[in-house]
Amino acid sequence: MKTIIEFEFNEHLKTSQATLEYIAEPLENAANLCIDCLQNSGKILIFGNGGSAADAQHIAAEMVGRYKVERRGLPAIALTTDTSALTSIGNDYGYDQIFNRQVEALANAGDVVIGISTGGSSTNVTNALKLANKLNCKTIGLSGRGGGVMNDICDVNLVVPAEDTPRIQEMHIVIGHTICHLIDLAFKD
């Protein structure tokens, strides 16, 4: 058991160090897109599937509330929380449209749309990001495994240099927290 525990923590540390070296500059760019959007009365829409859906909700909550520093609430919406919308859109239009329809309804030019996909190619996530581009939103991807389709469709794709889903998801929450911290500092009271 101790061997497994040590392995898990060591893999996390290795992935964390590799991610820092790989995405420091694009992470700064992503944070600046979010800050610029919010300073110009825009909003942030965030979504993903499974664990990435939970990450979307977590990150949006940190933006609406606060991460560490007192500041006003900021407009961020996780598109994974309205089960009535998700199930009706999925039923009527298909699962590949569950985020697309919400982006169509809620996004305005200048908003930031963040898609989270460990492999970077989840169809429902990439469909919504493509639409966001057509609507003149800024798009940010949180991905791994080389970035997938998101490399070609996001203004900034934050690619975790890993193949293992749990490690990618761990880094996505660190990335989200880092963006939230930078937003806090930009809007602190």
PDB file of C-alpha atoms in Angstrom:
ATOM      1  CA  MET A   1       0.000   0.000   0.000  1.00  0.00           C
ATOM      2  CA  LYS A   2       2.764   2.447   0.904  1.00  0.00           C
ATOM      3  CA  THR A   3       4.349   1.863  -2.505  1.00  0.00           C
ATOM      4  CA  ILE A   4       1.136   2.877  -4.285  1.00  0.00           C
ATOM      5  CA  ILE A   5       0.782   5.970  -2.108  1.00  0.00           C
ATOM      6  CA  GLU A   6       4.357   7.049  -2.838  1.00  0.00           C
ATOM      7  CA  PHE A   7       3.892   6.312  -6.544  1.00  0.00           C
ATOM      8  CA  GLU A   8       0.732   8.455  -6.784  1.00  0.00           C
ATOM      9  CA  PHE A   9       2.328  11.429  -5.042  1.00  0.00           C
ATOM     10  CA  ASN A  10       5.562  11.161  -7.029  1.00  0.00           C
ATOM     11  CA  GLU A  11       3.651  10.990 -10.325  1.00  0.00           C
ATOM     12  CA  HIS A  12       1.690  14.080  -9.288  1.00  0.00           C
ATOM     13  CA  LEU A  13       4.907  15.954  -8.480  1.00  0.00           C
ATOM     14  CA  LYS A  14       6.544  14.972 -11.783  1.00  0.00           C
ATOM     15  CA  THR A  15       3.484  15.995 -13.778  1.00  0.00           C
ATOM     16  CA  SER A  16       3.190  19.258 -11.868  1.00  0.00           C
ATOM     17  CA  GLN A  17       6.807  20.216 -12.615  1.00  0.00           C
ATOM     18  CA  ALA A  18       6.518  19.269 -16.292  1.00  0.00           C
ATOM     19  CA  THR A  19       3.271  21.229 -16.610  1.00  0.00           C
ATOM     20  CA  LEU A  20       4.767  24.354 -15.047  1.00  0.00           C
ATOM     21  CA  GLU A  21       7.677  24.278 -17.492  1.00  0.00           C
ATOM     22  CA  TYR A  22       5.381  23.624 -20.457  1.00  0.00           C
ATOM     23  CA  ILE A  23       2.523  26.081 -19.937  1.00  0.00           C
ATOM     24  CA  ALA A  24       3.740  29.046 -17.870  1.00  0.00           C
ATOM     25  CA  GLU A  25       3.497  31.533 -20.766  1.00  0.00           C
ATOM     26  CA  PRO A  26       0.223  30.273 -22.267  1.00  0.00           C
ATOM     27  CA  LEU A  27      -1.270  30.222 -18.760  1.00  0.00           C
ATOM     28  CA  GLU A  28      -0.434  33.903 -18.370  1.00  0.00           C
ATOM     29  CA  ASN A  29      -2.066  34.551 -21.762  1.00  0.00           C
ATOM     30  CA  ALA A  30      -5.209  32.671 -20.703  1.00  0.00           C
ATOM     31  CA  ALA A  31      -5.453  34.603 -17.437  1.00  0.00           C
ATOM     32  CA  ASN A  32      -5.083  37.886 -19.323  1.00  0.00           C
ATOM     33  CA  LEU A  33      -7.902  36.902 -21.701  1.00  0.00           C
ATOM     34  CA  CYS A  34     -10.145  36.252 -18.692  1.00  0.00           C
ATOM     35  CA  ILE A  35      -9.162  39.472 -16.924  1.00  0.00           C
ATOM     36  CA  ASP A  36      -9.660  41.581 -20.080  1.00  0.00           C
ATOM     37  CA  CYS A  37     -13.057  39.975 -20.656  1.00  0.00           C
ATOM     38  CA  LEU A  38     -14.234  40.626 -17.104  1.00  0.00           C
ATOM     39  CA  GLN A  39     -12.879  44.200 -17.087  1.00  0.00           C
ATOM     40  CA  ASN A  40     -14.964  44.847 -20.212  1.00  0.00           C
ATOM     41  CA  SER A  41     -18.237  43.564 -18.705  1.00  0.00           C
ATOM     42  CA  GLY A  42     -17.985  40.137 -20.314  1.00  0.00           C
ATOM     43  CA  LYS A  43     -18.571  36.757 -18.741  1.00  0.00           C
ATOM     44  CA  ILE A  44     -16.859  33.395 -18.660  1.00  0.00           C
ATOM     45  CA  LEU A  45     -18.594  30.173 -19.715  1.00  0.00           C
ATOM     46  CA  ILE A  46     -16.959  26.879 -18.686  1.00  0.00           C
ATOM     47  CA  PHE A  47     -17.802  23.257 -19.459  1.00  0.00           C
ATOM     48  CA  GLY A  48     -16.517  19.691 -19.750  1.00  0.00           C
ATOM     49  CA  ASN A  49     -17.612  16.079 -19.233  1.00  0.00           C
ATOM     50  CA  GLY A  50     -17.399  13.892 -16.113  1.00  0.00           C
ATOM     51  CA  GLY A  51     -14.558  15.016 -13.852  1.00  0.00           C
ATOM     52  CA  SER A  52     -14.032  17.973 -16.178  1.00  0.00           C
ATOM     53  CA  ALA A  53     -17.663  18.994 -15.576  1.00  0.00           C
ATOM     54  CA  ALA A  54     -16.921  19.043 -11.847  1.00  0.00           C
ATOM     55  CA  ASP A  55     -13.793  21.110 -12.535  1.00  0.00           C
ATOM     56  CA  ALA A  56     -15.872  23.567 -14.593  1.00  0.00           C
ATOM     57  CA  GLN A  57     -18.281  24.002 -11.682  1.00  0.00           C
ATOM     58  CA  HIS A  58     -15.429  24.395  -9.203  1.00  0.00           C
ATOM     59  CA  ILE A  59     -13.654  27.048 -11.288  1.00  0.00           C
ATOM     60  CA  ALA A  60     -16.862  28.988 -12.000  1.00  0.00           C
ATOM     61  CA  ALA A  61     -17.698  28.978  -8.285  1.00  0.00           C
ATOM     62  CA  GLU A  62     -14.268  30.431  -7.432  1.00  0.00           C
ATOM     63  CA  MET A  63     -14.881  33.236  -9.949  1.00  0.00           C
ATOM     64  CA  VAL A  64     -18.395  34.054  -8.753  1.00  0.00           C
ATOM     65  CA  GLY A  65     -17.385  33.893  -5.071  1.00  0.00           C
ATOM     66  CA  ARG A  66     -13.686  34.429  -4.716  1.00  0.00           C
ATOM     67  CA  TYR A  67     -10.569  32.299  -4.670  1.00  0.00           C
ATOM     68  CA  LYS A  68      -8.344  33.848  -1.968  1.00  0.00           C
ATOM     69  CA  VAL A  69      -8.654  37.625  -2.146  1.00  0.00           C
ATOM     70  CA  GLU A  70     -11.756  39.690  -1.364  1.00  0.00           C
ATOM     71  CA  ARG A  71     -13.259  41.236  -4.483  1.00  0.00           C
ATOM     72  CA  ARG A  72     -16.642  41.686  -6.113  1.00  0.00           C
ATOM     73  CA  GLY A  73     -18.404  38.671  -7.589  1.00  0.00           C
ATOM     74  CA  LEU A  74     -17.592  38.053 -11.242  1.00  0.00           C
ATOM     75  CA  PRO A  75     -19.840  36.559 -13.944  1.00  0.00           C
ATOM     76  CA  ALA A  76     -18.891  32.955 -14.636  1.00  0.00           C
ATOM     77  CA  ILE A  77     -21.264  30.148 -15.574  1.00  0.00           C
ATOM     78  CA  ALA A  78     -20.598  26.411 -15.602  1.00  0.00           C
ATOM     79  CA  LEU A  79     -22.698  24.961 -18.425  1.00  0.00           C
ATOM     80  CA  THR A  80     -22.770  21.614 -16.622  1.00  0.00           C
ATOM     81  CA  THR A  81     -25.185  22.450 -13.807  1.00  0.00           C
ATOM     82  CA  ASP A  82     -28.650  22.741 -15.370  1.00  0.00           C
ATOM     83  CA  THR A  83     -29.823  19.145 -15.696  1.00  0.00           C
ATOM     84  CA  SER A  84     -33.057  20.223 -17.395  1.00  0.00           C
ATOM     85  CA  ALA A  85     -31.135  22.051 -20.120  1.00  0.00           C
ATOM     86  CA  LEU A  86     -28.571  19.259 -20.480  1.00  0.00           C
ATOM     87  CA  THR A  87     -31.161  16.498 -20.755  1.00  0.00           C
ATOM     88  CA  SER A  88     -33.592  18.360 -23.011  1.00  0.00           C
ATOM     89  CA  ILE A  89     -30.835  19.467 -25.386  1.00  0.00           C
ATOM     90  CA  GLY A  90     -29.306  15.985 -25.313  1.00  0.00           C
ATOM     91  CA  ASN A  91     -32.679  14.397 -26.026  1.00  0.00           C
ATOM     92  CA  ASP A  92     -33.797  16.831 -28.734  1.00  0.00           C
ATOM     93  CA  TYR A  93     -30.498  17.628 -30.468  1.00  0.00           C
ATOM     94  CA  GLY A  94     -28.006  14.973 -29.355  1.00  0.00           C
ATOM     95  CA  TYR A  95     -25.357  14.788 -26.662  1.00  0.00           C
ATOM     96  CA  ASP A  96     -22.841  16.412 -28.998  1.00  0.00           C
ATOM     97  CA  GLN A  97     -24.907  19.633 -28.819  1.00  0.00           C
ATOM     98  CA  ILE A  98     -25.372  19.998 -25.035  1.00  0.00           C
ATOM     99  CA  PHE A  99     -22.813  22.791 -24.684  1.00  0.00           C
ATOM    100  CA  ASN A 100     -23.197  24.193 -28.184  1.00  0.00           C
ATOM    101  CA  ARG A 101     -26.830  25.215 -27.628  1.00  0.00           C
ATOM    102  CA  GLN A 102     -25.980  26.857 -24.323  1.00  0.00           C
ATOM    103  CA  VAL A 103     -23.100  28.810 -25.875  1.00  0.00           C
ATOM    104  CA  GLU A 104     -25.460  29.891 -28.657  1.00  0.00           C
ATOM    105  CA  ALA A 105     -27.971  31.138 -26.069  1.00  0.00           C
ATOM    106  CA  LEU A 106     -25.614  32.720 -23.534  1.00  0.00           C
ATOM    107  CA  ALA A 107     -22.371  33.851 -25.192  1.00  0.00           C
ATOM    108  CA  ASN A 108     -21.740  37.329 -26.535  1.00  0.00           C
ATOM    109  CA  ALA A 109     -18.798  38.650 -28.535  1.00  0.00           C
ATOM    110  CA  GLY A 110     -15.910  39.299 -26.158  1.00  0.00           C
ATOM    111  CA  ASP A 111     -16.891  36.629 -23.643  1.00  0.00           C
ATOM    112  CA  VAL A 112     -14.393  33.903 -22.759  1.00  0.00           C
ATOM    113  CA  VAL A 113     -15.454  30.311 -23.375  1.00  0.00           C
ATOM    114  CA  ILE A 114     -13.396  27.616 -21.624  1.00  0.00           C
ATOM    115  CA  GLY A 115     -13.656  23.975 -22.671  1.00  0.00           C
ATOM    116  CA  ILE A 116     -12.119  21.222 -20.562  1.00  0.00           C
ATOM    117  CA  SER A 117     -11.267  17.844 -22.113  1.00  0.00           C
ATOM    118  CA  THR A 118      -8.460  15.570 -20.934  1.00  0.00           C
ATOM    119  CA  GLY A 119      -7.781  14.448 -24.504  1.00  0.00           C
ATOM    120  CA  GLY A 120      -8.729  17.720 -26.180  1.00  0.00           C
ATOM    121  CA  SER A 121     -11.177  16.146 -28.629  1.00  0.00           C
ATOM    122  CA  SER A 122     -14.525  15.581 -26.866  1.00  0.00           C
ATOM    123  CA  THR A 123     -17.050  16.347 -29.605  1.00  0.00           C
ATOM    124  CA  ASN A 124     -19.538  18.214 -27.434  1.00  0.00           C
ATOM    125  CA  VAL A 125     -16.726  20.397 -26.066  1.00  0.00           C
ATOM    126  CA  THR A 126     -15.102  21.103 -29.426  1.00  0.00           C
ATOM    127  CA  ASN A 127     -18.466  21.852 -31.081  1.00  0.00           C
ATOM    128  CA  ALA A 128     -19.130  24.553 -28.497  1.00  0.00           C
ATOM    129  CA  LEU A 129     -15.630  26.010 -28.836  1.00  0.00           C
ATOM    130  CA  LYS A 130     -15.997  26.202 -32.620  1.00  0.00           C
ATOM    131  CA  LEU A 131     -19.300  28.039 -32.234  1.00  0.00           C
ATOM    132  CA  ALA A 132     -17.752  30.384 -29.659  1.00  0.00           C
ATOM    133  CA  ASN A 133     -15.107  31.330 -32.226  1.00  0.00           C
ATOM    134  CA  LYS A 134     -17.848  32.153 -34.762  1.00  0.00           C
ATOM    135  CA  LEU A 135     -19.514  34.344 -32.124  1.00  0.00           C
ATOM    136  CA  ASN A 136     -16.224  36.268 -31.652  1.00  0.00           C
ATOM    137  CA  CYS A 137     -15.616  34.945 -28.168  1.00  0.00           C
ATOM    138  CA  LYS A 138     -12.126  34.168 -26.907  1.00  0.00           C
ATOM    139  CA  THR A 139     -11.592  30.447 -26.416  1.00  0.00           C
ATOM    140  CA  ILE A 140      -9.413  28.647 -23.896  1.00  0.00           C
ATOM    141  CA  GLY A 141      -8.853  24.911 -23.752  1.00  0.00           C
ATOM    142  CA  LEU A 142      -7.681  22.835 -20.820  1.00  0.00           C
ATOM    143  CA  SER A 143      -6.462  19.558 -22.255  1.00  0.00           C
ATOM    144  CA  GLY A 144      -3.786  16.877 -22.149  1.00  0.00           C
ATOM    145  CA  ARG A 145      -2.500  14.043 -24.350  1.00  0.00           C
ATOM    146  CA  GLY A 146      -1.023  16.444 -26.895  1.00  0.00           C
ATOM    147  CA  GLY A 147      -4.041  18.776 -26.995  1.00  0.00           C
ATOM    148  CA  GLY A 148      -6.152  17.041 -29.649  1.00  0.00           C
ATOM    149  CA  VAL A 149      -8.563  19.081 -31.762  1.00  0.00           C
ATOM    150  CA  MET A 150      -8.418  21.918 -29.237  1.00  0.00           C
ATOM    151  CA  ASN A 151      -4.938  22.827 -30.517  1.00  0.00           C
ATOM    152  CA  ASP A 152      -6.527  24.010 -33.752  1.00  0.00           C
ATOM    153  CA  ILE A 153      -9.618  25.767 -32.413  1.00  0.00           C
ATOM    154  CA  CYS A 154      -8.639  27.550 -29.186  1.00  0.00           C
ATOM    155  CA  ASP A 155      -7.025  30.955 -28.845  1.00  0.00           C
ATOM    156  CA  VAL A 156      -5.055  29.406 -25.979  1.00  0.00           C
ATOM    157  CA  ASN A 157      -4.904  25.661 -25.326  1.00  0.00           C
ATOM    158  CA  LEU A 158      -3.338  24.778 -21.987  1.00  0.00           C
ATOM    159  CA  VAL A 159      -2.014  21.290 -22.708  1.00  0.00           C
ATOM    160  CA  VAL A 160      -0.903  19.239 -19.717  1.00  0.00           C
ATOM    161  CA  PRO A 161       2.080  17.180 -20.939  1.00  0.00           C
ATOM    162  CA  ALA A 162       0.695  13.858 -19.692  1.00  0.00           C
ATOM    163  CA  GLU A 163      -1.271  10.843 -20.894  1.00  0.00           C
ATOM    164  CA  ASP A 164      -2.796   9.702 -17.586  1.00  0.00           C
ATOM    165  CA  THR A 165      -6.324  11.069 -17.023  1.00  0.00           C
ATOM    166  CA  PRO A 166      -6.019  11.515 -13.224  1.00  0.00           C
ATOM    167  CA  ARG A 167      -2.765  13.489 -13.592  1.00  0.00           C
ATOM    168  CA  ILE A 168      -4.288  15.675 -16.323  1.00  0.00           C
ATOM    169  CA  GLN A 169      -7.346  16.372 -14.161  1.00  0.00           C
ATOM    170  CA  GLU A 170      -5.158  17.256 -11.173  1.00  0.00           C
ATOM    171  CA  MET A 171      -3.270  19.787 -13.269  1.00  0.00           C
ATOM    172  CA  HIS A 172      -6.503  21.234 -14.667  1.00  0.00           C
ATOM    173  CA  ILE A 173      -7.619  22.201 -11.177  1.00  0.00           C
ATOM    174  CA  VAL A 174      -4.187  23.735 -10.440  1.00  0.00           C
ATOM    175  CA  ILE A 175      -4.460  25.679 -13.715  1.00  0.00           C
ATOM    176  CA  GLY A 176      -7.980  26.795 -12.814  1.00  0.00           C
ATOM    177  CA  HIS A 177      -6.885  27.884  -9.349  1.00  0.00           C
ATOM    178  CA  THR A 178      -3.965  29.820 -10.810  1.00  0.00           C
ATOM    179  CA  ILE A 179      -6.245  31.677 -13.228  1.00  0.00           C
ATOM    180  CA  CYS A 180      -8.634  32.408 -10.335  1.00  0.00           C
ATOM    181  CA  HIS A 181      -5.775  33.737  -8.197  1.00  0.00           C
ATOM    182  CA  LEU A 182      -4.649  36.086 -10.978  1.00  0.00           C
ATOM    183  CA  ILE A 183      -8.251  37.240 -11.473  1.00  0.00           C
ATOM    184  CA  ASP A 184      -8.572  37.862  -7.713  1.00  0.00           C
ATOM    185  CA  LEU A 185      -5.484  40.063  -7.775  1.00  0.00           C
ATOM    186  CA  ALA A 186      -6.752  42.040 -10.777  1.00  0.00           C
ATOM    187  CA  PHE A 187     -10.100  42.758  -9.078  1.00  0.00           C
ATOM    188  CA  LYS A 188      -9.133  42.923  -5.388  1.00  0.00           C
ATOM    189  CA  ASP A 189     -10.997  45.442  -3.226  1.00  0.00           C
TER     190      ASP A 189
END
